[in-house]
Amino acid sequence: MDFELSEEQQMFRDVLRQFVDSEIKPVAREMEQSGQYPHEIVAKMAEMGLFGITVGAEYGGLDLDTVSMSLVFEEISMGWMGIAGILGSHSLSCRMIMLHGTDEQKERWLPGLATGERRTAIALTEPGAGSDLQGISTRAWRDGDEYVIRGTKTWITNARFANPLPVLVKTDPDSVPRHRGMSVLMIEAGTPGLEVLRDLGKLGYKGP
């Protein structure tokens, strides 16, 4: 088995490294310390197609192999871990839609997500439930043709810009085992009752 990067992967890594060295590293410390959101960097990543790394080519994405995708996060994290977080939660949700979304959902959301015109996140964590997702308390139940959702999420990277926002909920709280009673519902920005209250600082992100 060959563990060396292919020539194409090496070229891709070099492009990423040049981008990080020229666009991210010079501003990372100042922006991180001040809490600024990196709108210009995000826009440039969108121009490079990086918001489509887990989206299929049929929807306008790069559909990267696993090694190339790892290179994206490795190189960007060396410049600024926060940027990797922005891209990571977006890419995870795009992959989820690719694997489990309906054809209608894919056609509706993935083209815009691939270009970065849309961004997304994934709302898992709650004030009382972190790594143990079986412990979430957010509930959802049917009301006619719709779902009613009641609960609170926290530590959701990209939440303020997410459209749509995938939200992990309990649809069958009595299910055994408990994880079988959970679902992910897609909530679009502007849905009544959806509020993003405040931004949270992250211990250890800002460095010395």
mmCIF file with all atom_site columns, N, CA and C in Angstrom, residues 64-113:
data_model
loop_
_atom_site.group_PDB
_atom_site.id
_atom_site.type_symbol
_atom_site.label_atom_id
_atom_site.label_alt_id
_atom_site.label_comp_id
_atom_site.label_asym_id
_atom_site.label_entity_id
_atom_site.label_seq_id
_atom_site.pdbx_PDB_ins_code
_atom_site.Cartn_x
_atom_site.Cartn_y
_atom_site.Cartn_z
_atom_site.occupancy
_atom_site.B_iso_or_equiv
_atom_site.pdbx_formal_charge
_atom_site.auth_seq_id
_atom_site.auth_comp_id
_atom_site.auth_asym_id
_atom_site.auth_atom_id
_atom_site.pdbx_PDB_model_num
ATOM 1   N N  . LEU A 1 64  ? -14.135 15.557 -2.509 1.00 0.00 ? 64  LEU A N  1
ATOM 2   C CA . LEU A 1 64  ? -12.746 15.151 -2.294 1.00 0.00 ? 64  LEU A CA 1
ATOM 3   C C  . LEU A 1 64  ? -12.642 13.751 -1.710 1.00 0.00 ? 64  LEU A C  1
ATOM 4   N N  . ASP A 1 65  ? -11.530 13.094 -2.018 1.00 0.00 ? 65  ASP A N  1
ATOM 5   C CA . ASP A 1 65  ? -11.213 11.841 -1.345 1.00 0.00 ? 65  ASP A CA 1
ATOM 6   C C  . ASP A 1 65  ? -10.807 12.152 0.097  1.00 0.00 ? 65  ASP A C  1
ATOM 7   N N  . THR A 1 66  ? -10.757 11.110 0.920  1.00 0.00 ? 66  THR A N  1
ATOM 8   C CA . THR A 1 66  ? -10.524 11.300 2.355  1.00 0.00 ? 66  THR A CA 1
ATOM 9   C C  . THR A 1 66  ? -9.172  11.946 2.647  1.00 0.00 ? 66  THR A C  1
ATOM 10  N N  . VAL A 1 67  ? -8.143  11.555 1.917  1.00 0.00 ? 67  VAL A N  1
ATOM 11  C CA . VAL A 1 67  ? -6.812  12.122 2.156  1.00 0.00 ? 67  VAL A CA 1
ATOM 12  C C  . VAL A 1 67  ? -6.793  13.607 1.815  1.00 0.00 ? 67  VAL A C  1
ATOM 13  N N  . SER A 1 68  ? -7.354  13.967 0.676  1.00 0.00 ? 68  SER A N  1
ATOM 14  C CA . SER A 1 68  ? -7.372  15.375 0.274  1.00 0.00 ? 68  SER A CA 1
ATOM 15  C C  . SER A 1 68  ? -8.188  16.215 1.247  1.00 0.00 ? 68  SER A C  1
ATOM 16  N N  . MET A 1 69  ? -9.283  15.644 1.726  1.00 0.00 ? 69  MET A N  1
ATOM 17  C CA . MET A 1 69  ? -10.097 16.345 2.713  1.00 0.00 ? 69  MET A CA 1
ATOM 18  C C  . MET A 1 69  ? -9.301  16.560 4.003  1.00 0.00 ? 69  MET A C  1
ATOM 19  N N  . SER A 1 70  ? -8.526  15.566 4.392  1.00 0.00 ? 70  SER A N  1
ATOM 20  C CA . SER A 1 70  ? -7.689  15.699 5.590  1.00 0.00 ? 70  SER A CA 1
ATOM 21  C C  . SER A 1 70  ? -6.647  16.791 5.412  1.00 0.00 ? 70  SER A C  1
ATOM 22  N N  . LEU A 1 71  ? -6.126  16.919 4.211  1.00 0.00 ? 71  LEU A N  1
ATOM 23  C CA . LEU A 1 71  ? -5.141  17.963 3.934  1.00 0.00 ? 71  LEU A CA 1
ATOM 24  C C  . LEU A 1 71  ? -5.744  19.347 4.136  1.00 0.00 ? 71  LEU A C  1
ATOM 25  N N  . VAL A 1 72  ? -6.996  19.511 3.745  1.00 0.00 ? 72  VAL A N  1
ATOM 26  C CA . VAL A 1 72  ? -7.663  20.799 3.928  1.00 0.00 ? 72  VAL A CA 1
ATOM 27  C C  . VAL A 1 72  ? -7.642  21.201 5.399  1.00 0.00 ? 72  VAL A C  1
ATOM 28  N N  . PHE A 1 73  ? -8.060  20.292 6.264  1.00 0.00 ? 73  PHE A N  1
ATOM 29  C CA . PHE A 1 73  ? -8.150  20.628 7.687  1.00 0.00 ? 73  PHE A CA 1
ATOM 30  C C  . PHE A 1 73  ? -6.769  20.707 8.340  1.00 0.00 ? 73  PHE A C  1
ATOM 31  N N  . GLU A 1 74  ? -5.836  19.903 7.886  1.00 0.00 ? 74  GLU A N  1
ATOM 32  C CA . GLU A 1 74  ? -4.486  19.950 8.431  1.00 0.00 ? 74  GLU A CA 1
ATOM 33  C C  . GLU A 1 74  ? -3.837  21.298 8.143  1.00 0.00 ? 74  GLU A C  1
ATOM 34  N N  . GLU A 1 75  ? -3.912  21.736 6.906  1.00 0.00 ? 75  GLU A N  1
ATOM 35  C CA . GLU A 1 75  ? -3.254  22.982 6.525  1.00 0.00 ? 75  GLU A CA 1
ATOM 36  C C  . GLU A 1 75  ? -3.945  24.195 7.144  1.00 0.00 ? 75  GLU A C  1
ATOM 37  N N  . ILE A 1 76  ? -5.268  24.226 7.097  1.00 0.00 ? 76  ILE A N  1
ATOM 38  C CA . ILE A 1 76  ? -5.985  25.373 7.648  1.00 0.00 ? 76  ILE A CA 1
ATOM 39  C C  . ILE A 1 76  ? -5.815  25.448 9.163  1.00 0.00 ? 76  ILE A C  1
ATOM 40  N N  . SER A 1 77  ? -5.812  24.310 9.832  1.00 0.00 ? 77  SER A N  1
ATOM 41  C CA . SER A 1 77  ? -5.643  24.301 11.290 1.00 0.00 ? 77  SER A CA 1
ATOM 42  C C  . SER A 1 77  ? -4.284  24.833 11.706 1.00 0.00 ? 77  SER A C  1
ATOM 43  N N  . MET A 1 78  ? -3.274  24.629 10.873 1.00 0.00 ? 78  MET A N  1
ATOM 44  C CA . MET A 1 78  ? -1.948  25.160 11.197 1.00 0.00 ? 78  MET A CA 1
ATOM 45  C C  . MET A 1 78  ? -1.940  26.681 11.161 1.00 0.00 ? 78  MET A C  1
ATOM 46  N N  . GLY A 1 79  ? -2.870  27.271 10.401 1.00 0.00 ? 79  GLY A N  1
ATOM 47  C CA . GLY A 1 79  ? -2.955  28.720 10.352 1.00 0.00 ? 79  GLY A CA 1
ATOM 48  C C  . GLY A 1 79  ? -3.860  29.298 11.417 1.00 0.00 ? 79  GLY A C  1
ATOM 49  N N  . TRP A 1 80  ? -5.009  28.645 11.618 1.00 0.00 ? 80  TRP A N  1
ATOM 50  C CA . TRP A 1 80  ? -5.979  29.150 12.592 1.00 0.00 ? 80  TRP A CA 1
ATOM 51  C C  . TRP A 1 80  ? -7.028  28.068 12.806 1.00 0.00 ? 80  TRP A C  1
ATOM 52  N N  . MET A 1 81  ? -7.043  27.497 13.990 1.00 0.00 ? 81  MET A N  1
ATOM 53  C CA . MET A 1 81  ? -7.943  26.385 14.266 1.00 0.00 ? 81  MET A CA 1
ATOM 54  C C  . MET A 1 81  ? -9.408  26.787 14.151 1.00 0.00 ? 81  MET A C  1
ATOM 55  N N  . GLY A 1 82  ? -9.715  28.033 14.477 1.00 0.00 ? 82  GLY A N  1
ATOM 56  C CA . GLY A 1 82  ? -11.098 28.492 14.404 1.00 0.00 ? 82  GLY A CA 1
ATOM 57  C C  . GLY A 1 82  ? -11.674 28.404 13.007 1.00 0.00 ? 82  GLY A C  1
ATOM 58  N N  . ILE A 1 83  ? -10.848 28.680 11.992 1.00 0.00 ? 83  ILE A N  1
ATOM 59  C CA . ILE A 1 83  ? -11.306 28.583 10.605 1.00 0.00 ? 83  ILE A CA 1
ATOM 60  C C  . ILE A 1 83  ? -11.637 27.137 10.266 1.00 0.00 ? 83  ILE A C  1
ATOM 61  N N  . ALA A 1 84  ? -10.809 26.223 10.746 1.00 0.00 ? 84  ALA A N  1
ATOM 62  C CA . ALA A 1 84  ? -11.075 24.805 10.510 1.00 0.00 ? 84  ALA A CA 1
ATOM 63  C C  . ALA A 1 84  ? -12.400 24.395 11.136 1.00 0.00 ? 84  ALA A C  1
ATOM 64  N N  . GLY A 1 85  ? -12.739 24.997 12.277 1.00 0.00 ? 85  GLY A N  1
ATOM 65  C CA . GLY A 1 85  ? -14.020 24.707 12.913 1.00 0.00 ? 85  GLY A CA 1
ATOM 66  C C  . GLY A 1 85  ? -15.194 25.175 12.077 1.00 0.00 ? 85  GLY A C  1
ATOM 67  N N  . ILE A 1 86  ? -15.066 26.358 11.486 1.00 0.00 ? 86  ILE A N  1
ATOM 68  C CA . ILE A 1 86  ? -16.118 26.883 10.613 1.00 0.00 ? 86  ILE A CA 1
ATOM 69  C C  . ILE A 1 86  ? -16.359 25.936 9.447  1.00 0.00 ? 86  ILE A C  1
ATOM 70  N N  . LEU A 1 87  ? -15.276 25.501 8.833  1.00 0.00 ? 87  LEU A N  1
ATOM 71  C CA . LEU A 1 87  ? -15.381 24.615 7.674  1.00 0.00 ? 87  LEU A CA 1
ATOM 72  C C  . LEU A 1 87  ? -15.794 23.207 8.081  1.00 0.00 ? 87  LEU A C  1
ATOM 73  N N  . GLY A 1 88  ? -15.357 22.770 9.266  1.00 0.00 ? 88  GLY A N  1
ATOM 74  C CA . GLY A 1 88  ? -15.614 21.401 9.694  1.00 0.00 ? 88  GLY A CA 1
ATOM 75  C C  . GLY A 1 88  ? -17.078 21.105 9.930  1.00 0.00 ? 88  GLY A C  1
ATOM 76  N N  . SER A 1 89  ? -17.756 21.974 10.695 1.00 0.00 ? 89  SER A N  1
ATOM 77  C CA . SER A 1 89  ? -19.170 21.717 10.974 1.00 0.00 ? 89  SER A CA 1
ATOM 78  C C  . SER A 1 89  ? -20.006 21.819 9.705  1.00 0.00 ? 89  SER A C  1
ATOM 79  N N  . HIS A 1 90  ? -19.639 22.745 8.828  1.00 0.00 ? 90  HIS A N  1
ATOM 80  C CA . HIS A 1 90  ? -20.316 22.874 7.536  1.00 0.00 ? 90  HIS A CA 1
ATOM 81  C C  . HIS A 1 90  ? -20.149 21.597 6.713  1.00 0.00 ? 90  HIS A C  1
ATOM 82  N N  . SER A 1 91  ? -18.928 21.112 6.632  1.00 0.00 ? 91  SER A N  1
ATOM 83  C CA . SER A 1 91  ? -18.637 19.935 5.806  1.00 0.00 ? 91  SER A CA 1
ATOM 84  C C  . SER A 1 91  ? -19.304 18.681 6.350  1.00 0.00 ? 91  SER A C  1
ATOM 85  N N  . LEU A 1 92  ? -19.343 18.556 7.671  1.00 0.00 ? 92  LEU A N  1
ATOM 86  C CA . LEU A 1 92  ? -20.000 17.410 8.291  1.00 0.00 ? 92  LEU A CA 1
ATOM 87  C C  . LEU A 1 92  ? -21.478 17.375 7.925  1.00 0.00 ? 92  LEU A C  1
ATOM 88  N N  . SER A 1 93  ? -22.130 18.520 7.990  1.00 0.00 ? 93  SER A N  1
ATOM 89  C CA . SER A 1 93  ? -23.553 18.566 7.676  1.00 0.00 ? 93  SER A CA 1
ATOM 90  C C  . SER A 1 93  ? -23.815 18.332 6.194  1.00 0.00 ? 93  SER A C  1
ATOM 91  N N  . CYS A 1 94  ? -22.942 18.876 5.351  1.00 0.00 ? 94  CYS A N  1
ATOM 92  C CA . CYS A 1 94  ? -23.092 18.621 3.915  1.00 0.00 ? 94  CYS A CA 1
ATOM 93  C C  . CYS A 1 94  ? -22.984 17.131 3.614  1.00 0.00 ? 94  CYS A C  1
ATOM 94  N N  . ARG A 1 95  ? -22.049 16.478 4.266  1.00 0.00 ? 95  ARG A N  1
ATOM 95  C CA . ARG A 1 95  ? -21.891 15.033 4.073  1.00 0.00 ? 95  ARG A CA 1
ATOM 96  C C  . ARG A 1 95  ? -23.142 14.289 4.528  1.00 0.00 ? 95  ARG A C  1
ATOM 97  N N  . MET A 1 96  ? -23.717 14.730 5.629  1.00 0.00 ? 96  MET A N  1
ATOM 98  C CA . MET A 1 96  ? -24.933 14.103 6.136  1.00 0.00 ? 96  MET A CA 1
ATOM 99  C C  . MET A 1 96  ? -26.075 14.237 5.129  1.00 0.00 ? 96  MET A C  1
ATOM 100 N N  . ILE A 1 97  ? -26.208 15.420 4.543  1.00 0.00 ? 97  ILE A N  1
ATOM 101 C CA . ILE A 1 97  ? -27.258 15.627 3.545  1.00 0.00 ? 97  ILE A CA 1
ATOM 102 C C  . ILE A 1 97  ? -26.996 14.763 2.317  1.00 0.00 ? 97  ILE A C  1
ATOM 103 N N  . MET A 1 98  ? -25.735 14.671 1.894  1.00 0.00 ? 98  MET A N  1
ATOM 104 C CA . MET A 1 98  ? -25.384 13.825 0.752  1.00 0.00 ? 98  MET A CA 1
ATOM 105 C C  . MET A 1 98  ? -25.769 12.375 0.998  1.00 0.00 ? 98  MET A C  1
ATOM 106 N N  . LEU A 1 99  ? -25.518 11.878 2.200  1.00 0.00 ? 99  LEU A N  1
ATOM 107 C CA . LEU A 1 99  ? -25.745 10.464 2.504  1.00 0.00 ? 99  LEU A CA 1
ATOM 108 C C  . LEU A 1 99  ? -27.197 10.147 2.835  1.00 0.00 ? 99  LEU A C  1
ATOM 109 N N  . HIS A 1 100 ? -27.884 11.074 3.502  1.00 0.00 ? 100 HIS A N  1
ATOM 110 C CA . HIS A 1 100 ? -29.189 10.737 4.063  1.00 0.00 ? 100 HIS A CA 1
ATOM 111 C C  . HIS A 1 100 ? -30.328 11.653 3.620  1.00 0.00 ? 100 HIS A C  1
ATOM 112 N N  . GLY A 1 101 ? -30.021 12.726 2.906  1.00 0.00 ? 101 GLY A N  1
ATOM 113 C CA . GLY A 1 101 ? -31.077 13.636 2.484  1.00 0.00 ? 101 GLY A CA 1
ATOM 114 C C  . GLY A 1 101 ? -31.909 13.065 1.349  1.00 0.00 ? 101 GLY A C  1
ATOM 115 N N  . THR A 1 102 ? -33.115 13.579 1.212  1.00 0.00 ? 102 THR A N  1
ATOM 116 C CA . THR A 1 102 ? -33.947 13.203 0.073  1.00 0.00 ? 102 THR A CA 1
ATOM 117 C C  . THR A 1 102 ? -33.424 13.911 -1.177 1.00 0.00 ? 102 THR A C  1
ATOM 118 N N  . ASP A 1 103 ? -33.854 13.467 -2.337 1.00 0.00 ? 103 ASP A N  1
ATOM 119 C CA . ASP A 1 103 ? -33.441 14.133 -3.578 1.00 0.00 ? 103 ASP A CA 1
ATOM 120 C C  . ASP A 1 103 ? -33.861 15.595 -3.561 1.00 0.00 ? 103 ASP A C  1
ATOM 121 N N  . GLU A 1 104 ? -35.042 15.871 -3.047 1.00 0.00 ? 104 GLU A N  1
ATOM 122 C CA . GLU A 1 104 ? -35.524 17.245 -2.973 1.00 0.00 ? 104 GLU A CA 1
ATOM 123 C C  . GLU A 1 104 ? -34.634 18.098 -2.071 1.00 0.00 ? 104 GLU A C  1
ATOM 124 N N  . GLN A 1 105 ? -34.239 17.550 -0.922 1.00 0.00 ? 105 GLN A N  1
ATOM 125 C CA . GLN A 1 105 ? -33.368 18.287 -0.005 1.00 0.00 ? 105 GLN A CA 1
ATOM 126 C C  . GLN A 1 105 ? -32.003 18.542 -0.628 1.00 0.00 ? 105 GLN A C  1
ATOM 127 N N  . LYS A 1 106 ? -31.463 17.542 -1.289 1.00 0.00 ? 106 LYS A N  1
ATOM 128 C CA . LYS A 1 106 ? -30.158 17.708 -1.933 1.00 0.00 ? 106 LYS A CA 1
ATOM 129 C C  . LYS A 1 106 ? -30.209 18.802 -2.988 1.00 0.00 ? 106 LYS A C  1
ATOM 130 N N  . GLU A 1 107 ? -31.218 18.766 -3.828 1.00 0.00 ? 107 GLU A N  1
ATOM 131 C CA . GLU A 1 107 ? -31.329 19.756 -4.900 1.00 0.00 ? 107 GLU A CA 1
ATOM 132 C C  . GLU A 1 107 ? -31.607 21.152 -4.348 1.00 0.00 ? 107 GLU A C  1
ATOM 133 N N  . ARG A 1 108 ? -32.295 21.208 -3.234 1.00 0.00 ? 108 ARG A N  1
ATOM 134 C CA . ARG A 1 108 ? -32.647 22.498 -2.644 1.00 0.00 ? 108 ARG A CA 1
ATOM 135 C C  . ARG A 1 108 ? -31.466 23.170 -1.969 1.00 0.00 ? 108 ARG A C  1
ATOM 136 N N  . TRP A 1 109 ? -30.639 22.390 -1.271 1.00 0.00 ? 109 TRP A N  1
ATOM 137 C CA . TRP A 1 109 ? -29.609 22.988 -0.422 1.00 0.00 ? 109 TRP A CA 1
ATOM 138 C C  . TRP A 1 109 ? -28.174 22.810 -0.904 1.00 0.00 ? 109 TRP A C  1
ATOM 139 N N  . LEU A 1 110 ? -27.841 21.659 -1.469 1.00 0.00 ? 110 LEU A N  1
ATOM 140 C CA . LEU A 1 110 ? -26.424 21.363 -1.714 1.00 0.00 ? 110 LEU A CA 1
ATOM 141 C C  . LEU A 1 110 ? -25.738 22.298 -2.709 1.00 0.00 ? 110 LEU A C  1
ATOM 142 N N  . PRO A 1 111 ? -26.372 22.716 -3.810 1.00 0.00 ? 111 PRO A N  1
ATOM 143 C CA . PRO A 1 111 ? -25.660 23.633 -4.711 1.00 0.00 ? 111 PRO A CA 1
ATOM 144 C C  . PRO A 1 111 ? -25.196 24.907 -4.014 1.00 0.00 ? 111 PRO A C  1
ATOM 145 N N  . GLY A 1 112 ? -26.058 25.509 -3.194 1.00 0.00 ? 112 GLY A N  1
ATOM 146 C CA . GLY A 1 112 ? -25.672 26.718 -2.472 1.00 0.00 ? 112 GLY A CA 1
ATOM 147 C C  . GLY A 1 112 ? -24.659 26.462 -1.381 1.00 0.00 ? 112 GLY A C  1
ATOM 148 N N  . LEU A 1 113 ? -24.756 25.305 -0.728 1.00 0.00 ? 113 LEU A N  1
ATOM 149 C CA . LEU A 1 113 ? -23.786 24.949 0.308  1.00 0.00 ? 113 LEU A CA 1
ATOM 150 C C  . LEU A 1 113 ? -22.414 24.688 -0.301 1.00 0.00 ? 113 LEU A C  1
#
